[in-house]
PDB file of C-alpha atoms in Angstrom:
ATOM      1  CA  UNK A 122      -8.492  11.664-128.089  1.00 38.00           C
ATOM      2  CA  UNK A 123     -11.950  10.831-127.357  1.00 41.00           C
ATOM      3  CA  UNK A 124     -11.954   6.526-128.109  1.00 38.00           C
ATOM      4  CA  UNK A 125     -13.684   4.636-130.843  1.00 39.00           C
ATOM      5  CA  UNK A 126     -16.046   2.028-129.543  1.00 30.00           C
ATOM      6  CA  UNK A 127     -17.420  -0.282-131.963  1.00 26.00           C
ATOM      7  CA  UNK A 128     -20.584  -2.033-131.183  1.00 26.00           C
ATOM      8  CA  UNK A 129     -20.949  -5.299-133.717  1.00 25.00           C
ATOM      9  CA  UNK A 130     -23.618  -7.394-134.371  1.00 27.00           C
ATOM     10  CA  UNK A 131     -24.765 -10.005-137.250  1.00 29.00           C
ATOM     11  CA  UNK A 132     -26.631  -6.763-139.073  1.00 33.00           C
ATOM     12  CA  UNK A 133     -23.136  -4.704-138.472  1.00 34.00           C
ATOM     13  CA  UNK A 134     -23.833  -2.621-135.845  1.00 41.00           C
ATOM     14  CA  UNK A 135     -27.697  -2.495-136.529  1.00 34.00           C
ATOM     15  CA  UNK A 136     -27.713  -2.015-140.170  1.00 34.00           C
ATOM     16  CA  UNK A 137     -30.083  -5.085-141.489  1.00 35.00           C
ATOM     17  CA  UNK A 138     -28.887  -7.447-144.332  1.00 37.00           C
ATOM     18  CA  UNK A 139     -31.074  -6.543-147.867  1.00 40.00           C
ATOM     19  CA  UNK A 140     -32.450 -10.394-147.763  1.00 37.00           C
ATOM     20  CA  UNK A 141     -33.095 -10.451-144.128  1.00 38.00           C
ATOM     21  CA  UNK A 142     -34.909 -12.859-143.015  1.00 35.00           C
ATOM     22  CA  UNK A 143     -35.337 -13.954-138.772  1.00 38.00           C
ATOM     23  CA  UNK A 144     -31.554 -13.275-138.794  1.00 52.00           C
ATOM     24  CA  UNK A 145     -29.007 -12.128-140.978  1.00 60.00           C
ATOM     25  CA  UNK A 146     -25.861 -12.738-143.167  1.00 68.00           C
ATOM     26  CA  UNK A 147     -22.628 -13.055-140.982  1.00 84.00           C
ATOM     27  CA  UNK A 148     -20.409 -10.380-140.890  1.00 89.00           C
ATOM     28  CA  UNK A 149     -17.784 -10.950-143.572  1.00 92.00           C
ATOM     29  CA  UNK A 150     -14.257 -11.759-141.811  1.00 94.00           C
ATOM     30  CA  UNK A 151     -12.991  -8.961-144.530  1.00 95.00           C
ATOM     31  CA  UNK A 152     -15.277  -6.229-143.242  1.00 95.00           C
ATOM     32  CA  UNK A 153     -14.359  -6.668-139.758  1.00 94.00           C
ATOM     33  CA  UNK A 154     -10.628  -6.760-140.876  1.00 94.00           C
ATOM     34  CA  UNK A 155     -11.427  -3.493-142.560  1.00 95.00           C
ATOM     35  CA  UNK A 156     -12.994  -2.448-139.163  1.00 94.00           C
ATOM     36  CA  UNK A 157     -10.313  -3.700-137.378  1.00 92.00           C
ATOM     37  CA  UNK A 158      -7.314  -1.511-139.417  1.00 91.00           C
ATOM     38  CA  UNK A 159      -9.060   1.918-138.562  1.00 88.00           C
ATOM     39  CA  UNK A 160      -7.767   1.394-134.908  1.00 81.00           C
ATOM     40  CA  UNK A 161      -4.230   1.186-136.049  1.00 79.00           C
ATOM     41  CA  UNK A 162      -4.838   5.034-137.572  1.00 87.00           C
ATOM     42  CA  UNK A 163      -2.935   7.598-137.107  1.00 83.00           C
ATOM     43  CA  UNK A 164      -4.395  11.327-136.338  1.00 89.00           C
ATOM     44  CA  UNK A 165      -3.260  14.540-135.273  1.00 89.00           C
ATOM     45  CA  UNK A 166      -4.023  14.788-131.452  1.00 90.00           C
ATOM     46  CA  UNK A 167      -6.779  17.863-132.515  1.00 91.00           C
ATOM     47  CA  UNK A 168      -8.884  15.313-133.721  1.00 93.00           C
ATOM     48  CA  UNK A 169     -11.324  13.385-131.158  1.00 93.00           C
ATOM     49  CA  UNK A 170     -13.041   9.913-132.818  1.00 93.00           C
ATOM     50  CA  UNK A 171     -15.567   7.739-131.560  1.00 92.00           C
ATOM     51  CA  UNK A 172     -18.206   5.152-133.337  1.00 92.00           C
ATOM     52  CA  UNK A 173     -21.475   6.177-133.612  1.00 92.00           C
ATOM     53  CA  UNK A 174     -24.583   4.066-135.146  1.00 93.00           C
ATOM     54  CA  UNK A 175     -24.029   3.775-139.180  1.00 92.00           C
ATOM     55  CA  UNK A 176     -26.830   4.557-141.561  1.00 88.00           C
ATOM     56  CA  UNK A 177     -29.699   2.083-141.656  1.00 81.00           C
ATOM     57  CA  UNK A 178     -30.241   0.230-145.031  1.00 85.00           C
ATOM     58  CA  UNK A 179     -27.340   1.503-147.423  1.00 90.00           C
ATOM     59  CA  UNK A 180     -25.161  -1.653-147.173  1.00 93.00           C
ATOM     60  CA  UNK A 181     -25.535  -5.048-146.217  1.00 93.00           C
ATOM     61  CA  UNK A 182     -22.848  -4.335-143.221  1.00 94.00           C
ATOM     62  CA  UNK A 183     -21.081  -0.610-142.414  1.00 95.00           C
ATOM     63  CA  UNK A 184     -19.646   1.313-139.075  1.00 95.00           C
ATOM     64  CA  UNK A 185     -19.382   4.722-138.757  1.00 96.00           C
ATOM     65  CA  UNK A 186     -17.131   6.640-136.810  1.00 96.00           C
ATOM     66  CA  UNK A 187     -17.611  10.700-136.098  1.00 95.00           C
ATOM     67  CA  UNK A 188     -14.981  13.040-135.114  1.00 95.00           C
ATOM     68  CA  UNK A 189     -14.773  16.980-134.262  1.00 95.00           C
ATOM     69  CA  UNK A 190     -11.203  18.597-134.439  1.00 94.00           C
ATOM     70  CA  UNK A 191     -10.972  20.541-131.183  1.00 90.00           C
ATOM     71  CA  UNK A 192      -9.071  23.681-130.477  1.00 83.00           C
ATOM     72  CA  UNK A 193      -9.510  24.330-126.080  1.00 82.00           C
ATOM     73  CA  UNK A 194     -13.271  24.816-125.957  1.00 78.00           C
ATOM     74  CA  UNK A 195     -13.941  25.025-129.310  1.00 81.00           C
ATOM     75  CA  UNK A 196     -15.152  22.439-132.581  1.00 85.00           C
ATOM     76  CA  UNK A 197     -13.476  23.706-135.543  1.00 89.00           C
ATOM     77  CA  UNK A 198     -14.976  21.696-137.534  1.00 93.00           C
ATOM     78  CA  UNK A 199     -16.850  17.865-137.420  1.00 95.00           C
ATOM     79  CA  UNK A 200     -17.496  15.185-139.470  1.00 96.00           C
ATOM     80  CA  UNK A 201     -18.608  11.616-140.237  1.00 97.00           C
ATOM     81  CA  UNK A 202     -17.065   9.050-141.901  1.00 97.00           C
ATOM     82  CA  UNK A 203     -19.131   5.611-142.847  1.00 97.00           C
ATOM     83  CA  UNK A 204     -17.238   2.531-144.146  1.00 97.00           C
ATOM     84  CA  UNK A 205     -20.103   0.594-146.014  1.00 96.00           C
ATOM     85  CA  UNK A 206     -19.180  -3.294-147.733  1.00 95.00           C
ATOM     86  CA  UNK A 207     -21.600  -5.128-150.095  1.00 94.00           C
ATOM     87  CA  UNK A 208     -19.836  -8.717-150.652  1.00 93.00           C
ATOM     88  CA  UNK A 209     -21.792  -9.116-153.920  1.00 92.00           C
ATOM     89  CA  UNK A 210     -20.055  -5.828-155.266  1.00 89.00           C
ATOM     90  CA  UNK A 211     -22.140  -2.758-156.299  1.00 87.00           C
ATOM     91  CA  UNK A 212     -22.237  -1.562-159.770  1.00 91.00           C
ATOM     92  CA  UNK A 213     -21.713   2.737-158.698  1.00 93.00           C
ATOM     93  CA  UNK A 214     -18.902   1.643-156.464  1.00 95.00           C
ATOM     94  CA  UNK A 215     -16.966  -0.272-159.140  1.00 93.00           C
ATOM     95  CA  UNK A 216     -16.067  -2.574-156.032  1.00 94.00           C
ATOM     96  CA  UNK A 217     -16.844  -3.952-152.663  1.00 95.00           C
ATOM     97  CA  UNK A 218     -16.086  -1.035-150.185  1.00 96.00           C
ATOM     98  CA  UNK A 219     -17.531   1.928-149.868  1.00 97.00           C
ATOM     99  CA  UNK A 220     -16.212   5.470-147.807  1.00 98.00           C
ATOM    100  CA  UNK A 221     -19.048   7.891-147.501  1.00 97.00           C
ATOM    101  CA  UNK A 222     -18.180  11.547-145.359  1.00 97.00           C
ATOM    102  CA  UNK A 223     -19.829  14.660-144.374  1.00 96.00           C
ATOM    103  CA  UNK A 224     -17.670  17.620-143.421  1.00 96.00           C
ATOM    104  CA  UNK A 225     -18.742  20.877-141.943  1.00 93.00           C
ATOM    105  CA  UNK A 226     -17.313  23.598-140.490  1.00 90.00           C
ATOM    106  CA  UNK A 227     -17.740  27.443-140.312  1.00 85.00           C
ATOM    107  CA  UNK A 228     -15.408  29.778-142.313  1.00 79.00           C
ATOM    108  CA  UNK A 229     -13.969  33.030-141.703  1.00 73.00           C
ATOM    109  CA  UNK A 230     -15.332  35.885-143.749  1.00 68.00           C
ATOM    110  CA  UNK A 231     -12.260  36.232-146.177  1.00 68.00           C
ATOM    111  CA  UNK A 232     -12.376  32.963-147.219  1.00 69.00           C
ATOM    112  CA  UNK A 233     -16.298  32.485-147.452  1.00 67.00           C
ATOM    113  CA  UNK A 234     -16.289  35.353-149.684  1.00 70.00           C
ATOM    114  CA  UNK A 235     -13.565  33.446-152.675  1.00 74.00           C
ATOM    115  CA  UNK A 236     -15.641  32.306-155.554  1.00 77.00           C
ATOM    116  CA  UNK A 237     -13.751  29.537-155.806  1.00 83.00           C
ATOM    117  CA  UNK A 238     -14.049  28.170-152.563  1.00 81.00           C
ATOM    118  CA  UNK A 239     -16.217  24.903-153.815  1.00 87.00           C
ATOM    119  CA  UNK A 240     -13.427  23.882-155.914  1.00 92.00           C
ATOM    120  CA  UNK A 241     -10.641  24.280-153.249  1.00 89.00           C
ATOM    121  CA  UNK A 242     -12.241  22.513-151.011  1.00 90.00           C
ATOM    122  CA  UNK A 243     -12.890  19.401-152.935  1.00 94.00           C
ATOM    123  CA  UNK A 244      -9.390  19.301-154.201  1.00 94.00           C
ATOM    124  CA  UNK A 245      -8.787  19.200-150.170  1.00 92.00           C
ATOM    125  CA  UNK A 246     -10.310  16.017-150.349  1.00 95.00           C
ATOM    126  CA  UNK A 247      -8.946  14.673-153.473  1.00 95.00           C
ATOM    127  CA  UNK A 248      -5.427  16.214-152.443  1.00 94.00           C
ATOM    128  CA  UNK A 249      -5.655  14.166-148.958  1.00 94.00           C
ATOM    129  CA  UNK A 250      -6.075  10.888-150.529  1.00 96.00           C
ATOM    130  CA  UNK A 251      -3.244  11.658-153.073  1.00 95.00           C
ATOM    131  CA  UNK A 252      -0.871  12.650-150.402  1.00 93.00           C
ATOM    132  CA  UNK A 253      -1.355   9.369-148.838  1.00 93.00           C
ATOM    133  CA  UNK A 254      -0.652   7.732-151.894  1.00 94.00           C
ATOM    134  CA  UNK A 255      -3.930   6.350-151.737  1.00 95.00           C
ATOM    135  CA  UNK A 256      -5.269   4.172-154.587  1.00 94.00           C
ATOM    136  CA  UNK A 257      -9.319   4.744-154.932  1.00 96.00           C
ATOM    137  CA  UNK A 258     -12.175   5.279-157.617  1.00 95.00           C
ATOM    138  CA  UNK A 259     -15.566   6.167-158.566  1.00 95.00           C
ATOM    139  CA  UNK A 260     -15.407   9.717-156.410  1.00 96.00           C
ATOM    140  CA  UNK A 261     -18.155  12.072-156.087  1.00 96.00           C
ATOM    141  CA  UNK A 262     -20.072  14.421-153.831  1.00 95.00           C
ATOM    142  CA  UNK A 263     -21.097  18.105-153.564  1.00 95.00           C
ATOM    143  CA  UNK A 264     -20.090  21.238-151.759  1.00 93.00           C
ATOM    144  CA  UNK A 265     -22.636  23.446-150.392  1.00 89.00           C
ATOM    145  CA  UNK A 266     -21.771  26.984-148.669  1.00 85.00           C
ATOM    146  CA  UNK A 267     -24.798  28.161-146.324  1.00 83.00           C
ATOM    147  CA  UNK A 268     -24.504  31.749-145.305  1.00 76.00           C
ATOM    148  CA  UNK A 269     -26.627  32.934-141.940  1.00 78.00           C
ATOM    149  CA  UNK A 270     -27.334  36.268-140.682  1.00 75.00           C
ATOM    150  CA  UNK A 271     -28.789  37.445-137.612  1.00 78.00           C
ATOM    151  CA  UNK A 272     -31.963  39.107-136.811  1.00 83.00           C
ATOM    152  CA  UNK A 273     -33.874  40.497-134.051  1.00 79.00           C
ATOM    153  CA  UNK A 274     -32.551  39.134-130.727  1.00 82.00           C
ATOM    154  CA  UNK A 275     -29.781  37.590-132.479  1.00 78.00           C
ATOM    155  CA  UNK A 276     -29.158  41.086-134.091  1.00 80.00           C
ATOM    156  CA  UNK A 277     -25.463  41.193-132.498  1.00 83.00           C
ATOM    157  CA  UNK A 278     -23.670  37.590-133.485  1.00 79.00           C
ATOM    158  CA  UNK A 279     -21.655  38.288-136.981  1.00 77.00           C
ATOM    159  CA  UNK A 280     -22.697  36.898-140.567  1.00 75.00           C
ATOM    160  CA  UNK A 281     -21.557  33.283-140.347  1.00 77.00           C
ATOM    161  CA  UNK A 282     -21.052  30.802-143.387  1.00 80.00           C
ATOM    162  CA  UNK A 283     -21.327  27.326-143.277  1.00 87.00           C
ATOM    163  CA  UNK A 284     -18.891  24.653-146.205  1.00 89.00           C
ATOM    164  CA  UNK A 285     -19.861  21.175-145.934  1.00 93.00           C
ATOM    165  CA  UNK A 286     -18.454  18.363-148.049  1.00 95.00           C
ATOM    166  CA  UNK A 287     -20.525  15.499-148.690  1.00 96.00           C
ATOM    167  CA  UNK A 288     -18.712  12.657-150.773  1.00 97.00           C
ATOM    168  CA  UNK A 289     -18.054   9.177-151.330  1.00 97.00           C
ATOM    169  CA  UNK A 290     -15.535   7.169-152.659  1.00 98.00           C
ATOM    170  CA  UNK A 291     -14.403   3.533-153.482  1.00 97.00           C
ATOM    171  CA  UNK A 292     -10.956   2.716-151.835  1.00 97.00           C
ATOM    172  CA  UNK A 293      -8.839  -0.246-153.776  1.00 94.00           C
ATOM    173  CA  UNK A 294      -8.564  -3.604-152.225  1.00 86.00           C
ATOM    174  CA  UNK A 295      -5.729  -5.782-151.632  1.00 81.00           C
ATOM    175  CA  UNK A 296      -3.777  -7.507-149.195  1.00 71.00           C
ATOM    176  CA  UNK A 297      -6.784 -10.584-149.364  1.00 82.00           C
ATOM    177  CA  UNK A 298      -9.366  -8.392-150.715  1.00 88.00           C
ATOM    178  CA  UNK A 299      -9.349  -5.571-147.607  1.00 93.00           C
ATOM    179  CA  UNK A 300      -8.474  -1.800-148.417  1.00 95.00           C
ATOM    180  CA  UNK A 301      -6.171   0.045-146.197  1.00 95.00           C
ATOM    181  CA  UNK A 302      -8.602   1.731-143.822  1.00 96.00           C
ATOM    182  CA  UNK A 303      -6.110   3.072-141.726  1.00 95.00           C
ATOM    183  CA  UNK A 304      -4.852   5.209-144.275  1.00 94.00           C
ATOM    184  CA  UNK A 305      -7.919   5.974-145.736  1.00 96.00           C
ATOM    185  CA  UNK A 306      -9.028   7.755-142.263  1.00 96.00           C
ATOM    186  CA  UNK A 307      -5.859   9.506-141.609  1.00 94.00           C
ATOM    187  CA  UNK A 308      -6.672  11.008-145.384  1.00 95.00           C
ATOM    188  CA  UNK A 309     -10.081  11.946-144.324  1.00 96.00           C
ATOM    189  CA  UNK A 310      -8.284  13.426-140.591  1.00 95.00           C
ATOM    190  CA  UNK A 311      -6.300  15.474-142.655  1.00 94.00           C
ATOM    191  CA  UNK A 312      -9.120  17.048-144.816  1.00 94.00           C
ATOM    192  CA  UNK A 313     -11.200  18.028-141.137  1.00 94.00           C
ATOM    193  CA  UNK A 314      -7.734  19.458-139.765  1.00 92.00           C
ATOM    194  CA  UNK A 315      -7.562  21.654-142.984  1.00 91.00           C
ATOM    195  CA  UNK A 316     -11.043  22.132-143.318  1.00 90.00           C
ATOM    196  CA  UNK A 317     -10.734  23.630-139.420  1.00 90.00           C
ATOM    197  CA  UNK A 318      -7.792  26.339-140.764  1.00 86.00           C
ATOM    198  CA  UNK A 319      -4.912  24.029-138.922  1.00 87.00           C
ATOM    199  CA  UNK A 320      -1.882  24.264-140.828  1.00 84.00           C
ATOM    200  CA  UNK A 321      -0.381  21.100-142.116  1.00 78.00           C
ATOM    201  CA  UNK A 322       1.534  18.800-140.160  1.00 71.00           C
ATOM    202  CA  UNK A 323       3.896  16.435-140.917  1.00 66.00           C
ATOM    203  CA  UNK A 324       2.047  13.481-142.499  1.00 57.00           C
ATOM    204  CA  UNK A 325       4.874  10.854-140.686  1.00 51.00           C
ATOM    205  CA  UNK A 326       4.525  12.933-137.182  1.00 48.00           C
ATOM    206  CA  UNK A 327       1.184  11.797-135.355  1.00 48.00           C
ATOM    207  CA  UNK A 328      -0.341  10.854-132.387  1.00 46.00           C
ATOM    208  CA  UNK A 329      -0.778   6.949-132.627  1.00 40.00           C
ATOM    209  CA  UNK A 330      -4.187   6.382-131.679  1.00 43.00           C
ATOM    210  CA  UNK A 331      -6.000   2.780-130.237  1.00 37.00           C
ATOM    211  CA  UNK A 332      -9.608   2.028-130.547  1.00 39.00           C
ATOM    212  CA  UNK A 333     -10.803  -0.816-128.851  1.00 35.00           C
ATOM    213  CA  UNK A 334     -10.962  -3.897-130.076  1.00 33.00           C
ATOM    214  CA  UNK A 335     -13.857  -5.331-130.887  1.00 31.00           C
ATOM    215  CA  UNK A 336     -15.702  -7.859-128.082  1.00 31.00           C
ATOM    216  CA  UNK A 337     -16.739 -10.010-131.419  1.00 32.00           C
ATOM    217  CA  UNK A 338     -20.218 -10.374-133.148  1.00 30.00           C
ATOM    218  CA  UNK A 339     -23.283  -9.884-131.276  1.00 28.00           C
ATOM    219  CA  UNK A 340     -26.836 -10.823-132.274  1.00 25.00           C
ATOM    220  CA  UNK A 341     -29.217  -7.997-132.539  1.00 24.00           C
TER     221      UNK A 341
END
């Protein structure tokens, strides 16, 4: 399991307030809690996490954390997961948290080829969250399927298709105003392991896995 590394800041890791002036807003003690419970996840040792650089400008503070699920040599499939928090609340999100994925992986030709395919795989995101027992709102996203074929002097590699999940979703606060992170990103490890063609696992036997903690704010 590849680590997590978190680099914080005032502006979250880069990400600049929306009333910015010479410096910005302090990063809520609530987002960095919510930071701080993805390291107690649990995954399935297939998956490899680390933090990359969030997205510039859709939050006042977010992190973002990538992950592939890895079979020897091979990326099944890979992903992104962005935890965005806006204390002031945002109207679409119907709170102050914010989960926002992209999912991609390639499929094999029986499955690529089921008309239905869109619709299973968002119910393998919706299903992930419910099997957690997760509480969350306001959900939404698309599923596009990208077929490529090969020509010329790439005349002999097979027909591939492409799914990819985009999505977001609002996960419930509590304990203090903080939602459960942790669980939220073992749902979303879940949907990348099935996504990948891994058969299910048993959701209470995991590899524990330990980011590191954070070395504290850092102005940017």
């Amino acid at each position: 399991m590849a680590p997590a590394q978190g680099q914080f800041s005032d502006h979250s890791d880069g990400v600049e307030s929306k009333d910015r002036a010479e410096e910005g807003p302090p990063v809520p003690p609530v987002f960095l809690a919510a930071v701080d419970a993805l390291r107690s996840a649990r995954l399935r040792p297939e998956l490899e996490v680390e933090a990359t650089r969030p997205p510039q400008r859709l939050a006042p503070h977010a992190y973002a954390l990538e992950a592939a699920v890895v079979d020897g040599e091979d990326d099944l499939a890979d992903g992104r997961l962005v935890l965005l928090h806006d204390p002031a609340g945002h109207d679409a999100w119907q709170g102050t948290f914010r989960l926002v994925t992209l999912v991609r992986a390639e499929l094999e030709p029986e499955m690529a080829a089921d008309p239905l395919l869109p619709e299973v795989c968002w119910s393998w995101l919706t299903g992930a969250l419910d099997a957690r027992g997760l509480s969350y709102g306001e959900a939404g996203g698309t599923v596009t399927r990208a077929g490529s074929h090969y020509f010329g002097a790439l005349s002999a590699r097979r027909p591939a298709t492409q799914i990819e999940i985009r999505a977001s979703w609002t996960p419930r606060e509590w304990r203090g105003g903080i939602p459960d992170t942790a669980s939220h990103l073992m749902a979303w490890g879940d949907l990348l392991c099935q996504i990948a063609g891994l058969p299910p696992s048993d959701l209470s036997d995991a590899a524990v896995v330990t980011l590191p903690q954070r070395r504290g704010p850092q102005v940017s």
